[in-house]
Tab-separated table of C-alpha atoms in Angstrom:
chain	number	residue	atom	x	y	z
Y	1	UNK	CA	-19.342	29.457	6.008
Y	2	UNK	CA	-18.735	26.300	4.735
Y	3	UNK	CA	-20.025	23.678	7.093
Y	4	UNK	CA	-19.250	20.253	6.797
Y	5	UNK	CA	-20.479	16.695	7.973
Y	6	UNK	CA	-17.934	13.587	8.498
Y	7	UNK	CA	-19.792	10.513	7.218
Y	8	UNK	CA	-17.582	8.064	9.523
Y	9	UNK	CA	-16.034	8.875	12.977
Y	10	UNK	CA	-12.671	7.662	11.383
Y	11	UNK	CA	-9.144	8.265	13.167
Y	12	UNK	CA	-7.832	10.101	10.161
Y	13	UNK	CA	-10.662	12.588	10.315
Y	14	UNK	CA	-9.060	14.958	12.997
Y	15	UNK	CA	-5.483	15.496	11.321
Y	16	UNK	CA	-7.022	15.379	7.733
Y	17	UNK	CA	-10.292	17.653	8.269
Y	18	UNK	CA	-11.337	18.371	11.886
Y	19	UNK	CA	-8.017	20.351	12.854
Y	20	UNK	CA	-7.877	22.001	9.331
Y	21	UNK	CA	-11.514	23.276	9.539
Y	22	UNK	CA	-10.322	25.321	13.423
Y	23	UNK	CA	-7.692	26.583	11.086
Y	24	UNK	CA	-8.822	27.645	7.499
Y	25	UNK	CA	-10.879	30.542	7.675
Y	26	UNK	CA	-14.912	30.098	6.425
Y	27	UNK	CA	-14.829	26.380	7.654
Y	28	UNK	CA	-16.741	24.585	10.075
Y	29	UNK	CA	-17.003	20.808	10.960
Y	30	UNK	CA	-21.031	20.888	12.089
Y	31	UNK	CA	-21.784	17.148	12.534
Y	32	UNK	CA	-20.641	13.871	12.475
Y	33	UNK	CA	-22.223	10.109	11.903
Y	34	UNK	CA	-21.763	6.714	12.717
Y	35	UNK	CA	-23.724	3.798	12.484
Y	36	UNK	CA	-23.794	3.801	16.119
Y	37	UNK	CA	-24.977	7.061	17.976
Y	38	UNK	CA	-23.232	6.532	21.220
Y	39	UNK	CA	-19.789	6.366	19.150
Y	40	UNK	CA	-20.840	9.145	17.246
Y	41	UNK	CA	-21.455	11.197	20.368
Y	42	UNK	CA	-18.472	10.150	22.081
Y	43	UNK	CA	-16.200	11.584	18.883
Y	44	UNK	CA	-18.490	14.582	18.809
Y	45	UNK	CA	-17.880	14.923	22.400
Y	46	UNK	CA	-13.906	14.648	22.079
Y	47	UNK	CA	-13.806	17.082	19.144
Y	48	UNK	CA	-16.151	19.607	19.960
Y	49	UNK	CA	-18.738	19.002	16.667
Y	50	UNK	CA	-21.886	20.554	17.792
Y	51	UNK	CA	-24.093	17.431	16.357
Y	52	UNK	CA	-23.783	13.929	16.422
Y	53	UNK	CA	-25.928	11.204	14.482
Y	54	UNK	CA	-26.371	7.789	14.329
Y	55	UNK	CA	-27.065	7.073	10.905
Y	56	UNK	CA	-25.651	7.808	7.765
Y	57	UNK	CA	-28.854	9.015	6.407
Y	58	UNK	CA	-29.550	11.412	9.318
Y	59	UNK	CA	-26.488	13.026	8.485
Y	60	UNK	CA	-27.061	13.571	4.802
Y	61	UNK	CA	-30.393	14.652	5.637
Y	62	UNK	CA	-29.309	17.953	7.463
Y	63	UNK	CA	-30.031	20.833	5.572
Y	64	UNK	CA	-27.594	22.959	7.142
Y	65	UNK	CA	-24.318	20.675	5.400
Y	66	UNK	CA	-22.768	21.948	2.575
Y	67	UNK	CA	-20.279	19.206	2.335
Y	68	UNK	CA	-19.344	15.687	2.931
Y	69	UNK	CA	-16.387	14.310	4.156
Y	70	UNK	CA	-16.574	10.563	3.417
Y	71	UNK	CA	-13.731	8.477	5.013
Y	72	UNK	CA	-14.575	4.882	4.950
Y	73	UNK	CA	-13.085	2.357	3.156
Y	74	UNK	CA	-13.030	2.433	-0.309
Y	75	UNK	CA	-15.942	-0.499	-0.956
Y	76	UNK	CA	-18.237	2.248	0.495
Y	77	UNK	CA	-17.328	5.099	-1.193
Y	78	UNK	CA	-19.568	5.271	-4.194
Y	79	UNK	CA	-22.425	4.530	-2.609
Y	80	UNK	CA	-22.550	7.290	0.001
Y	81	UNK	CA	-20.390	9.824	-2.463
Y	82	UNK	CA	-23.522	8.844	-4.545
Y	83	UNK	CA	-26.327	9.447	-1.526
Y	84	UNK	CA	-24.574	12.511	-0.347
Y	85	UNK	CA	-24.533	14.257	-3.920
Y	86	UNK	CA	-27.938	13.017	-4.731
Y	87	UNK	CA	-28.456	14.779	-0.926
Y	88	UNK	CA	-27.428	18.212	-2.842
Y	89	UNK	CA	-24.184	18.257	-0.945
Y	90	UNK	CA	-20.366	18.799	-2.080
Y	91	UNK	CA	-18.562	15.480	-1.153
Y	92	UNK	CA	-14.652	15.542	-0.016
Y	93	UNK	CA	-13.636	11.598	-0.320
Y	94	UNK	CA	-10.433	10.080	0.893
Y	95	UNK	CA	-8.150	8.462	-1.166
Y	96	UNK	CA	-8.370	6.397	-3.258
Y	97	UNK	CA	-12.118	7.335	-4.419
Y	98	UNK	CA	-13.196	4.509	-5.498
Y	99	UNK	CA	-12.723	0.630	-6.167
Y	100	UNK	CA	-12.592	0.670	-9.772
Y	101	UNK	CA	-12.944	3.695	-12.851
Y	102	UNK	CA	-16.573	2.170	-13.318
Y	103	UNK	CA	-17.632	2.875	-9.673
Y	104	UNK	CA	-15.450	6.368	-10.384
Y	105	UNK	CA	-17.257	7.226	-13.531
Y	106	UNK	CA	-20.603	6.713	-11.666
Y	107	UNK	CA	-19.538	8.997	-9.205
Y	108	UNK	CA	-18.165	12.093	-11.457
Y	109	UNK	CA	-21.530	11.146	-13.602
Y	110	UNK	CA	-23.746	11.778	-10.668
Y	111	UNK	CA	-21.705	14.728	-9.512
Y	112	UNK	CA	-21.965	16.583	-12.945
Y	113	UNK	CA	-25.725	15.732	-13.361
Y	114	UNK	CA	-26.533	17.231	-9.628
Y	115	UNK	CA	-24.262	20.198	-9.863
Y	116	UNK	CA	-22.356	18.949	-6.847
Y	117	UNK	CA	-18.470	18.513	-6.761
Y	118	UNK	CA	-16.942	15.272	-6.023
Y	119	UNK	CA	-13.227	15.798	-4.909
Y	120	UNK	CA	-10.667	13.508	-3.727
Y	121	UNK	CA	-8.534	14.176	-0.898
Y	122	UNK	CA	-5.013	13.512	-2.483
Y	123	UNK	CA	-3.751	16.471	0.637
Y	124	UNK	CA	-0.219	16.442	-0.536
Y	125	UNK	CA	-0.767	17.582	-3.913
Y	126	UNK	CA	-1.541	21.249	-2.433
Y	127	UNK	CA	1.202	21.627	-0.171
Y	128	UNK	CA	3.818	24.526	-1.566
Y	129	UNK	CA	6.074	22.205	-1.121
Y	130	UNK	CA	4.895	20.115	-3.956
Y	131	UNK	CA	3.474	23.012	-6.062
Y	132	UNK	CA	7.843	24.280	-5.840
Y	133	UNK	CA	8.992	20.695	-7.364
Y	134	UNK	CA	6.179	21.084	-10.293
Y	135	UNK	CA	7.203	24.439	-11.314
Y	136	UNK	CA	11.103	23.459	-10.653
Y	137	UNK	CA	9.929	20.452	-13.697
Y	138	UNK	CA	7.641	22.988	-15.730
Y	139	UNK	CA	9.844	25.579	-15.675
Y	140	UNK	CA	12.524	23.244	-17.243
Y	141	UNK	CA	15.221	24.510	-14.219
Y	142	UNK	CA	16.452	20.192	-14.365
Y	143	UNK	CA	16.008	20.454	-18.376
Y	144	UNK	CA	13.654	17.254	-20.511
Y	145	UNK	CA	12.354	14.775	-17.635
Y	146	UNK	CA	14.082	11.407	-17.974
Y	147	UNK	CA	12.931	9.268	-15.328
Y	148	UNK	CA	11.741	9.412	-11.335
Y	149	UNK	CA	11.617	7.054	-8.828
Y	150	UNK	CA	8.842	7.402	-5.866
Y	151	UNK	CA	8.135	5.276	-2.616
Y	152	UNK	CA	5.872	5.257	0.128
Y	153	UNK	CA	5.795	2.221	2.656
Y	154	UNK	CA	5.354	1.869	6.444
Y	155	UNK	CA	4.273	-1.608	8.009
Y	156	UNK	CA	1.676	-2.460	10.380
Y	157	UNK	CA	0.527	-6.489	10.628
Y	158	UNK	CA	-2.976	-7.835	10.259
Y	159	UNK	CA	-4.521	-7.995	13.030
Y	160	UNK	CA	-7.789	-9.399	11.447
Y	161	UNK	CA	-9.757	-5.943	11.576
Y	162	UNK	CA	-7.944	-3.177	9.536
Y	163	UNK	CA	-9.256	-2.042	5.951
Y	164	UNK	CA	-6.093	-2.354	5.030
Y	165	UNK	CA	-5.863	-6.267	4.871
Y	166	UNK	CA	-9.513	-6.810	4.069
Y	167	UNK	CA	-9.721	-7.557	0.083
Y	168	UNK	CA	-13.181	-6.906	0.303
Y	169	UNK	CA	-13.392	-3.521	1.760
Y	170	UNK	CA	-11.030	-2.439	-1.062
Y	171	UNK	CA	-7.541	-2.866	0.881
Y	172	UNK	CA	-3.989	-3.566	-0.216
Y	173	UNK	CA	-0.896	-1.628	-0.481
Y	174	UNK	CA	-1.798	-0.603	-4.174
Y	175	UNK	CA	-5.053	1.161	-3.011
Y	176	UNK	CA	-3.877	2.591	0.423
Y	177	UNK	CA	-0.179	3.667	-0.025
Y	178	UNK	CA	0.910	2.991	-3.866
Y	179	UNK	CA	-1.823	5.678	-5.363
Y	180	UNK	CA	0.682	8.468	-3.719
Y	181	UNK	CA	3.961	7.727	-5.541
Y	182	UNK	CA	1.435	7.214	-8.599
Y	183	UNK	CA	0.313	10.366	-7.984
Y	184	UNK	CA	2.960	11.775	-7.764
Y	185	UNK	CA	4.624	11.015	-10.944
Y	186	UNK	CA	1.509	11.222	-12.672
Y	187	UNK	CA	1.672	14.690	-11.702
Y	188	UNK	CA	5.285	15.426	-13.027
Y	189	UNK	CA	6.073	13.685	-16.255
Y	190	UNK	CA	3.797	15.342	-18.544
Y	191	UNK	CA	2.299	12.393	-20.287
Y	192	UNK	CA	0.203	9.657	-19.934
Y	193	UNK	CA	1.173	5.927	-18.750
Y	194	UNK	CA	1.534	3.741	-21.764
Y	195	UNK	CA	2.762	0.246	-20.188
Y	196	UNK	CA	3.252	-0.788	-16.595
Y	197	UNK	CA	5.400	-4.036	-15.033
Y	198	UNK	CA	3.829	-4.639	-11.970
Y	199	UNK	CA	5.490	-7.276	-9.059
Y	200	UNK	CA	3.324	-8.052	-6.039
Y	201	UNK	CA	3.887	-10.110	-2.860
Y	202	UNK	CA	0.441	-10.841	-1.241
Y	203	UNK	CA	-0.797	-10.830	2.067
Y	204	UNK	CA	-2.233	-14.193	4.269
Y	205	UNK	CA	-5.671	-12.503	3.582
Y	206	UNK	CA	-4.773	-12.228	-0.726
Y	207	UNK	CA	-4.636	-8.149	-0.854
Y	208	UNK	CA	-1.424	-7.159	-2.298
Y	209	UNK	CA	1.413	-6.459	0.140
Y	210	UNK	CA	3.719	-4.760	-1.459
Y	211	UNK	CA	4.384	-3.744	-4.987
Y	212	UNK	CA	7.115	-2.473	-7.434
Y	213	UNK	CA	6.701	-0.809	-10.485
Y	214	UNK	CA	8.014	0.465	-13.417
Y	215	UNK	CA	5.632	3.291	-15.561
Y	216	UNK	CA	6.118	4.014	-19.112
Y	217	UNK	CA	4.548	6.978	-20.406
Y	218	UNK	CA	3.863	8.100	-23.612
Y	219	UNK	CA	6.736	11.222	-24.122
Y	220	UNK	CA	9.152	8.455	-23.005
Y	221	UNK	CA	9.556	9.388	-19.411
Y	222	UNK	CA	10.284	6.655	-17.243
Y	223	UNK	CA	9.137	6.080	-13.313
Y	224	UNK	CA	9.744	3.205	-10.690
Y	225	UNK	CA	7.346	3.481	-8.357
Y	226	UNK	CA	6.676	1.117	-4.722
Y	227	UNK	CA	5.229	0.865	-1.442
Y	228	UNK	CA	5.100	-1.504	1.129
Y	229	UNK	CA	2.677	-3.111	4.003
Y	230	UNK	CA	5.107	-5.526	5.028
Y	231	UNK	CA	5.120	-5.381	8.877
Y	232	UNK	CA	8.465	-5.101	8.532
Y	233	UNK	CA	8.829	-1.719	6.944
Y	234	UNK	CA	9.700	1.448	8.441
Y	235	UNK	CA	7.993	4.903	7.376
Y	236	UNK	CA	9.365	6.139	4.034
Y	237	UNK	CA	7.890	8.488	2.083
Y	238	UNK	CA	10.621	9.879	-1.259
Y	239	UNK	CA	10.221	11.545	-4.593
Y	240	UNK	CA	13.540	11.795	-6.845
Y	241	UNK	CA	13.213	13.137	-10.599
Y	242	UNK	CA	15.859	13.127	-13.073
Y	243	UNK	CA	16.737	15.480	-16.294
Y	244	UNK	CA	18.483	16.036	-18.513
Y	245	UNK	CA	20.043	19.001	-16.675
Y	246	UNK	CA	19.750	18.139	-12.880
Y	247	UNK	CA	17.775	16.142	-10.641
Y	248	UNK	CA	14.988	17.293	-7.857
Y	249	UNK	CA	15.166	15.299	-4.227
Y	250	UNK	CA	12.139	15.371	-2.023
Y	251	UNK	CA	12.144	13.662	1.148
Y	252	UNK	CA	8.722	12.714	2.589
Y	253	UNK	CA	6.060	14.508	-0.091
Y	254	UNK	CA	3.586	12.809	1.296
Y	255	UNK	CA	3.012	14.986	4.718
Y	256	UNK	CA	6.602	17.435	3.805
Y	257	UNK	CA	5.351	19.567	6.895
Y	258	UNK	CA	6.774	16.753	9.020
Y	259	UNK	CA	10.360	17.266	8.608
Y	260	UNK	CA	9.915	17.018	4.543
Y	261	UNK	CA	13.122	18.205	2.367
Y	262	UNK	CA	13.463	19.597	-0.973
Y	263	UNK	CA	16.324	20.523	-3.303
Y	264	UNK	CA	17.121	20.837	-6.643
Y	265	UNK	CA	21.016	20.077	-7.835
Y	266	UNK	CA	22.274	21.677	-11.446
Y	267	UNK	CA	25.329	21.800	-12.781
Y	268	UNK	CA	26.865	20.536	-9.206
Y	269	UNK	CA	25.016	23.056	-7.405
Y	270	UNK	CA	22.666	22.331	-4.892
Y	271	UNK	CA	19.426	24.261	-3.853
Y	272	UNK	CA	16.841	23.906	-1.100
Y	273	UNK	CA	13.581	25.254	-1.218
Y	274	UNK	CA	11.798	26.424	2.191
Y	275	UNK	CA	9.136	23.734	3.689
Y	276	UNK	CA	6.030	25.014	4.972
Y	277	UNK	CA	5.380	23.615	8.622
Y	278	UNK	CA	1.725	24.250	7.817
Y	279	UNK	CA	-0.134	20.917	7.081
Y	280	UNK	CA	-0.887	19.416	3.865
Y	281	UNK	CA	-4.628	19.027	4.877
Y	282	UNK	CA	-4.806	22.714	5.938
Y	283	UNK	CA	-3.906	23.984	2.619
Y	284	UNK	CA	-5.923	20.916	1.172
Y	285	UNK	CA	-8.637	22.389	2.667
Y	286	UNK	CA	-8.102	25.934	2.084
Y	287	UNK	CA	-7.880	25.423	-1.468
Y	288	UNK	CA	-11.323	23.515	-1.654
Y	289	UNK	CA	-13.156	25.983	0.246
Y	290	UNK	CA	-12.070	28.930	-2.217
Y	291	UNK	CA	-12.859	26.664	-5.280
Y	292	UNK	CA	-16.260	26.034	-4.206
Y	293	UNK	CA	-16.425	29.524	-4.004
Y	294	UNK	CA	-14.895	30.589	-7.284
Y	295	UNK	CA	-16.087	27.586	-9.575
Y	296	UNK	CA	-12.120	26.961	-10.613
Y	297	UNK	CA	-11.639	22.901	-10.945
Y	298	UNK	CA	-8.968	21.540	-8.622
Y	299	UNK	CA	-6.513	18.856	-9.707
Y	300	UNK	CA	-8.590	16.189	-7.760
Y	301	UNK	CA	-11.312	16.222	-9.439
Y	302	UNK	CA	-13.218	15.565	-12.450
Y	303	UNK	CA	-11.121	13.923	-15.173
Y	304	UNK	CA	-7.635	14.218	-12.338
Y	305	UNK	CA	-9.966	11.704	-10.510
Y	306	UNK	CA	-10.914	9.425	-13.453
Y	307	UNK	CA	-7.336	9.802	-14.643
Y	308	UNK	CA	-6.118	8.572	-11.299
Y	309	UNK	CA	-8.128	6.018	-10.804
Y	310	UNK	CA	-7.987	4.152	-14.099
Y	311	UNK	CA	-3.873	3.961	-13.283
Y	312	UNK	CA	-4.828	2.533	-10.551
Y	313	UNK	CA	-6.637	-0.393	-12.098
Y	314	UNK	CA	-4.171	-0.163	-14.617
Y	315	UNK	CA	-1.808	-1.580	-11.836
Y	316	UNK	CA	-4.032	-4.127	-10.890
Y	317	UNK	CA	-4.632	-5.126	-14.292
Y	318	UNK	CA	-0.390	-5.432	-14.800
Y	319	UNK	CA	-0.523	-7.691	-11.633
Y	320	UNK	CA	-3.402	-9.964	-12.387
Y	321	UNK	CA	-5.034	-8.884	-9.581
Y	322	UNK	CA	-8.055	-7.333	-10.619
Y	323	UNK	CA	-10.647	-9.701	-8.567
Y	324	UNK	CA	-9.525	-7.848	-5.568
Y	325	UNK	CA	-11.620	-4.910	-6.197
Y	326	UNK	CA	-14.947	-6.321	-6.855
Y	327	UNK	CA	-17.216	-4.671	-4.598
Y	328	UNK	CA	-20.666	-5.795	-3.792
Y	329	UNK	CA	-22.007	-2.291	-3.135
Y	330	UNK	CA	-24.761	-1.434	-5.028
Y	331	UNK	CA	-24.433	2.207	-5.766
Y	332	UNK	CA	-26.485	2.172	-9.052
């Protein structure tokens, strides 16, 4: 049995781990901890985890965790993926994992020297629904890759508390929404990024708001990738890939069991691959369980994590926006 602590009583946690874990067999969410116990009992109470803490470091010190799942914002994430691996426990961390590839690096570093794994919880990378539109691309069924265009956006306004609008607790759209249609390319063009254009519009608060792209990579593959914050924006979520043969449309890769489309059009013709109804987290989680079993590396994780995140601040970098992610966290 794997059994797992939340570090965070977060409002993602049920859809991306609690639900998953009544679901995937050999899984068990066994505590939770906030810096407050009464919250932390309250969300124990409403999900049914057997043990509620109020501290951080009560949590990590249970010796009956195996794993961590860290959901905060990103300014804490290396220090408690840090404390929980230096706890002797696997650590599951949301998206994106850290501020910068030096707090990242620190991370993997302590995670190889314990013997713990550190993986990041891009879900929709796992979903069949995804694996069907790599091995469409691998497979060479839309012939040489030419070029892709990916989006994610949906608006929400500041209302002076979210992460999302807080520069200092790692927020913009870059971080929170961009790093899936970066992902997602990253995934599919078989290269590595050579050059990025990167146009911003900021936020009152200075994060970035929304942001376009346009990815270079080194086998001359070309991507234009966005997202978007604005209040304004409605949910989108899209994945198209061109070659030299046909083109692959996904509709809504990031969470494809919620009404997500797929097809593949060659030579005029049109097919559509079946959508699993499943969630992404579900098989997320199923296929982190069995590699902690088995020893095999998962795609989010290890040099897929270090690979990710240095795009990332590759993007900031192209925007001249770098000062947003200096964290004061000490996680040395």
């Amino acid at each position: 049995m794997l059994n797992i602590g939340l570090l965070g009583a977060s409002w993602i946690a049920p859809q991306a781990i609690i639900d998953p874990a009544s679901i995937v067999q050999g899984t068990r969410i066994a505590a939770v901890a906030a810096r407050d116990l009464g919250k932390s009992q309250t969300y124990a109470d409403t999900y049914g985890i057997p043990t509620a803490y109020g501290s951080y470091d009560d949590l990590l010190a249970d010796p009956a965790l195996d794993a961590i799942y860290i959901s905060l914002p990103p300014a804490y994430h290396a220090v408690w993926t840090i404390r929980a691996l230096q706890a002797g426990k696997h650590v599951i961390c949301e998206k994106p994992t850290a501020m910068t590839l030096t707090e990242a690096q620190a991370m993997v570093d302590v995670a190889k020297s314990t013997g713990k794994r550190l993986i990041e919880a891009f879900h929709s990378r796992y979903h069949p629904a995804f694996l069907t539109c790599m091995d469409w691309v691998a497979s060479g069924d839309i012939g040489d890759v030419q070029s892709m265009t990916a989006h994610f956006g949906v608006g929400f306004p500041d209302d002076g508390v979210k992460n999302q609008y807080r520069p200092e607790l790692g927020g913009g759209t870059i971080m929170d929404m961009g790093c899936y249609p970066l992902h997602w390319v990253r995934q599919l063009a078989g290269g590595a990024i050579t050059d990025a254009k990167v146009e911003t519009t900021l936020a009152e608060s200075g994060v970035d708001l929304t942001m376009a792209s346009e990815l270079t990579f080194d086998n001359g593959v070309t991507a234009k990738i966005s997202s978007s914050m604005h209040p304004d924006t409605e949910f989108d979520a899209y994945l198209e890939v061109t070659g030299t043969k046909g083109t692959i449309t996904f509709q809504n890769p990031l969470v494809p069991h919620q009404g997500g489309a797929l097809s593949k059009t060659v030579d005029g013709v049109t097919t559509d691959a079946p959508v699993s109804t499943v969630t992404t987290y579900c098989y997320q989680l199923k296929a982190i369980a069995e590699a902690l079993q088995t020893g095999d590396v998962l795609p989010t994780e290890a040099a897929g994590l270090l690979d990710q995140q240095a795009e990332i601040d590759r993007l900031y970098d192209a925007a001249s926006l770098s000062h947003l992610r200096i964290t004061t966290q000490d996680y040395t």
